[in-house]
PDB file of C-alpha atoms in Angstrom:
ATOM      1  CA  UNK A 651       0.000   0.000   0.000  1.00  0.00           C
ATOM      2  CA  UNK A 652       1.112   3.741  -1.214  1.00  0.00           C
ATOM      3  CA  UNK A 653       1.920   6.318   1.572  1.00  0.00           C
ATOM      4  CA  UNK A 654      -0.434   8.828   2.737  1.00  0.00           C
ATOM      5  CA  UNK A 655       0.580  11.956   1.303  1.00  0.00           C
ATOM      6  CA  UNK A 656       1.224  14.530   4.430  1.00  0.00           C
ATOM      7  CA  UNK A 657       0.274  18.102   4.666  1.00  0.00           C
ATOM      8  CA  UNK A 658       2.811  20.620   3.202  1.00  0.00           C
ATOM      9  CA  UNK A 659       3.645  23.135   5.237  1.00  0.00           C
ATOM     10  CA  UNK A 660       2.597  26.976   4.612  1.00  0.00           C
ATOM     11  CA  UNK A 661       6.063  27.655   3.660  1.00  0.00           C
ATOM     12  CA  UNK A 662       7.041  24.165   1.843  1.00  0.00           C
ATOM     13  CA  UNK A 663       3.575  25.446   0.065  1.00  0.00           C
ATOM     14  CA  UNK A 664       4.876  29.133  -0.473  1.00  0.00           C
ATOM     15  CA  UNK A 665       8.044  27.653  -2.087  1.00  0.00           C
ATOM     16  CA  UNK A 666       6.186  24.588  -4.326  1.00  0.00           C
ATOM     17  CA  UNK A 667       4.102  27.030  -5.606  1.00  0.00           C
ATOM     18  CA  UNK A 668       6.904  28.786  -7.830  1.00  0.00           C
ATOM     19  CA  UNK A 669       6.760  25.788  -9.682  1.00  0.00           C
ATOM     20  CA  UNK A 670       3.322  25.928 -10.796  1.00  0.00           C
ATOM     21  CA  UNK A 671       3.257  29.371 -12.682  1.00  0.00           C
ATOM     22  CA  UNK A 672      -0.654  30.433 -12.525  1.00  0.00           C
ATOM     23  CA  UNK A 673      -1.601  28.980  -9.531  1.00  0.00           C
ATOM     24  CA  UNK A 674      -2.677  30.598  -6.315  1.00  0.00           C
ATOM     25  CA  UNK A 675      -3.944  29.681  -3.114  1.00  0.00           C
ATOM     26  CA  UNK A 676      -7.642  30.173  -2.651  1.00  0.00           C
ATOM     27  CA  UNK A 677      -9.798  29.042   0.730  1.00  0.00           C
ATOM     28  CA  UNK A 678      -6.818  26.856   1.670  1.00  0.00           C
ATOM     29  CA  UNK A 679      -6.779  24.981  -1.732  1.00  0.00           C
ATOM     30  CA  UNK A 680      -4.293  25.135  -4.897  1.00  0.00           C
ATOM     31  CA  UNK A 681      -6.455  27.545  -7.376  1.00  0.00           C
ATOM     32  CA  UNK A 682      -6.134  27.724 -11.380  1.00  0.00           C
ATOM     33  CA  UNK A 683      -8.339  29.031 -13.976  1.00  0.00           C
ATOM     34  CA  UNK A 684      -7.396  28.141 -17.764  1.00  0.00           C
ATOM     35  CA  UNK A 685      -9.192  30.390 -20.614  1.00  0.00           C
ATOM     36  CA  UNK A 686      -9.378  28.124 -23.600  1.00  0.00           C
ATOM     37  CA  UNK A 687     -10.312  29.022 -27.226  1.00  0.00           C
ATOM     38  CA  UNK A 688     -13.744  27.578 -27.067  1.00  0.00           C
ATOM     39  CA  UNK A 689     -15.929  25.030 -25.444  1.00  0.00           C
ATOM     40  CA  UNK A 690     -14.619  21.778 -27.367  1.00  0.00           C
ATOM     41  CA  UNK A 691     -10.624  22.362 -26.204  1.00  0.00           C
ATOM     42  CA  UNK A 692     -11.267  23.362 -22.483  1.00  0.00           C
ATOM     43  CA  UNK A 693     -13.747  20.076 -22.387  1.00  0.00           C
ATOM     44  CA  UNK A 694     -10.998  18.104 -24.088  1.00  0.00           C
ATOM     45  CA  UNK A 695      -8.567  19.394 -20.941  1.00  0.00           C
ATOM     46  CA  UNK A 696     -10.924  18.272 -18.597  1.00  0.00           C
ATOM     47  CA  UNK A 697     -11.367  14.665 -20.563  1.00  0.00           C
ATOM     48  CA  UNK A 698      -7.852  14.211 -20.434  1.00  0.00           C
ATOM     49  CA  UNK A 699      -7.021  16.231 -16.830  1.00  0.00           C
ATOM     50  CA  UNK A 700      -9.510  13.084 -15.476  1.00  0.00           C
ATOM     51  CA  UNK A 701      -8.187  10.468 -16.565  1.00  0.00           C
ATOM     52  CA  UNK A 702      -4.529  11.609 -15.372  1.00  0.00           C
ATOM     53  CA  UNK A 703      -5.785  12.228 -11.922  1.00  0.00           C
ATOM     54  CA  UNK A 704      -7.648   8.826 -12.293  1.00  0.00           C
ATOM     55  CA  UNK A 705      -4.497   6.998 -12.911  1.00  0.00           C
ATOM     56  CA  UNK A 706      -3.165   8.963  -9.723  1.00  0.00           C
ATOM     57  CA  UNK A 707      -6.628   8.324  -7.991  1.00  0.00           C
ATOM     58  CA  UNK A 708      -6.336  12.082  -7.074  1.00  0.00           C
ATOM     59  CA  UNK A 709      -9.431  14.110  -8.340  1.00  0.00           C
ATOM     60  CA  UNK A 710      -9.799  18.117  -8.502  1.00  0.00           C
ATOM     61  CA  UNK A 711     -12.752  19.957  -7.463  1.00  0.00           C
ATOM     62  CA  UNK A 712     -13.508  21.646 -11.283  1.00  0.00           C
ATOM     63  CA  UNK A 713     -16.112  23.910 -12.808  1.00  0.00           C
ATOM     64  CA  UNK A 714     -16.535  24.480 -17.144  1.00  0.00           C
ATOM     65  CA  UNK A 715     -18.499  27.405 -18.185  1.00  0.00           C
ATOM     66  CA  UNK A 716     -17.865  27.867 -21.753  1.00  0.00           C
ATOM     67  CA  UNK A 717     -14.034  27.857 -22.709  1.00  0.00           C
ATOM     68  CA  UNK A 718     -13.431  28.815 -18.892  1.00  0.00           C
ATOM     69  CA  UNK A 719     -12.005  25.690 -16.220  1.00  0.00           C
ATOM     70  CA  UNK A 720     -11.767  26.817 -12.852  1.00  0.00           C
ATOM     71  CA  UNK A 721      -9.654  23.919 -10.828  1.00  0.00           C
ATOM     72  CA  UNK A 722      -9.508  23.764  -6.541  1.00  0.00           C
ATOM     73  CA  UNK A 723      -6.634  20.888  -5.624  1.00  0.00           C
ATOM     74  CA  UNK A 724      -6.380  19.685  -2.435  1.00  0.00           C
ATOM     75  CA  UNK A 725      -5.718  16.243  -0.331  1.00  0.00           C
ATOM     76  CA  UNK A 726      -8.829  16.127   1.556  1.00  0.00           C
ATOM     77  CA  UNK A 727      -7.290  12.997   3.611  1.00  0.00           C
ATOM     78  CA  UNK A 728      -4.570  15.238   4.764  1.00  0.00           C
ATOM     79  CA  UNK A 729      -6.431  18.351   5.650  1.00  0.00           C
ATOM     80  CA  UNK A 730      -4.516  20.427   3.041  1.00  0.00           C
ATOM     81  CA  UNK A 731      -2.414  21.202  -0.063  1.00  0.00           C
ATOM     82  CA  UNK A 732       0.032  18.134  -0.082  1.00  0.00           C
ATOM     83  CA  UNK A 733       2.733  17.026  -2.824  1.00  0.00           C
ATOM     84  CA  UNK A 734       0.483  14.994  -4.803  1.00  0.00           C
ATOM     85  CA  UNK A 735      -1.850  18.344  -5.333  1.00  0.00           C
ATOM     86  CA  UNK A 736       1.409  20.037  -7.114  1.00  0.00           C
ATOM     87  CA  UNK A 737       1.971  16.814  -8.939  1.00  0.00           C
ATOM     88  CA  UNK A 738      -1.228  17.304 -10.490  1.00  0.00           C
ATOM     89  CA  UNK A 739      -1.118  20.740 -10.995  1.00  0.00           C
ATOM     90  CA  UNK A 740       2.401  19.852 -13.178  1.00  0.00           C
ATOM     91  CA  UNK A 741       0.451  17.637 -14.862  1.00  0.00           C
ATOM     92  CA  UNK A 742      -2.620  19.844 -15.950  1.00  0.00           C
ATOM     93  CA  UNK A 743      -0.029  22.679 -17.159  1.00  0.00           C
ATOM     94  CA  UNK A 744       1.370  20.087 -19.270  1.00  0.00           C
ATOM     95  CA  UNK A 745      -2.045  19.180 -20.552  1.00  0.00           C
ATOM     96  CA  UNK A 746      -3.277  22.492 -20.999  1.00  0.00           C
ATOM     97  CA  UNK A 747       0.261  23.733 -22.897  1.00  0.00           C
ATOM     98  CA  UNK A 748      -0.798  21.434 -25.656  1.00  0.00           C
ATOM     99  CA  UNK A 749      -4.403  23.153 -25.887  1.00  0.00           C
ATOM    100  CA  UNK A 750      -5.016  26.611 -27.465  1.00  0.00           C
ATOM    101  CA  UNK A 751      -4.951  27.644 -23.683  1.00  0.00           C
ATOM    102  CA  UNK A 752      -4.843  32.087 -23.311  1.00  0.00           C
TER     103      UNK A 752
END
């Protein structure tokens, strides 16, 4: 059985999030909103965001309206932002770089 992935610390946090260039911290989550060209890319990031955070059986809290994807990460079995929530987030830039993302 996997470890349990442990709660960053605010400033282990602070410092991950350099890595992760348009992400915030919002309500005590990891926060990203992606502006694709229309309604058929951002869907086809969210088709293929899920079934990367399937295979990591880590799953973001999301919203689509239109060509807008508003993502909230977080490790609710940790209380917090932990290292798997950045490793998604990595992941999802990658996705979204090969998308007409704005």
């Amino acid at each position: 059985m996997a470890d349990r992935p442990t709660k960053l610390s605010d400033v282990d946090v602070q410092a991950a999030l350099r890595d992760v260039s348009g992400w915030t911290l919002a309500s005590g989550k990891l926060h990203r909103e992606y502006a694709f060209a229309n309604f058929v890319e951002a869907f086809g990031f969210m088709a293929s965001a899920a079934l990367v955070a399937e295979s990591m059986n880590h799953h973001p809290e999301w919203s689509n309206v239109y060509r807008t994807v508003k993502i909230d990460l977080s490790t609710h079995d940790a209380g917090g932002i932990t290292k798997l929530d950045f490793d998604l987030a990595k992941k999802m830039e990658s996705l979204a770089a090969k998308r007409t993302a704005k």
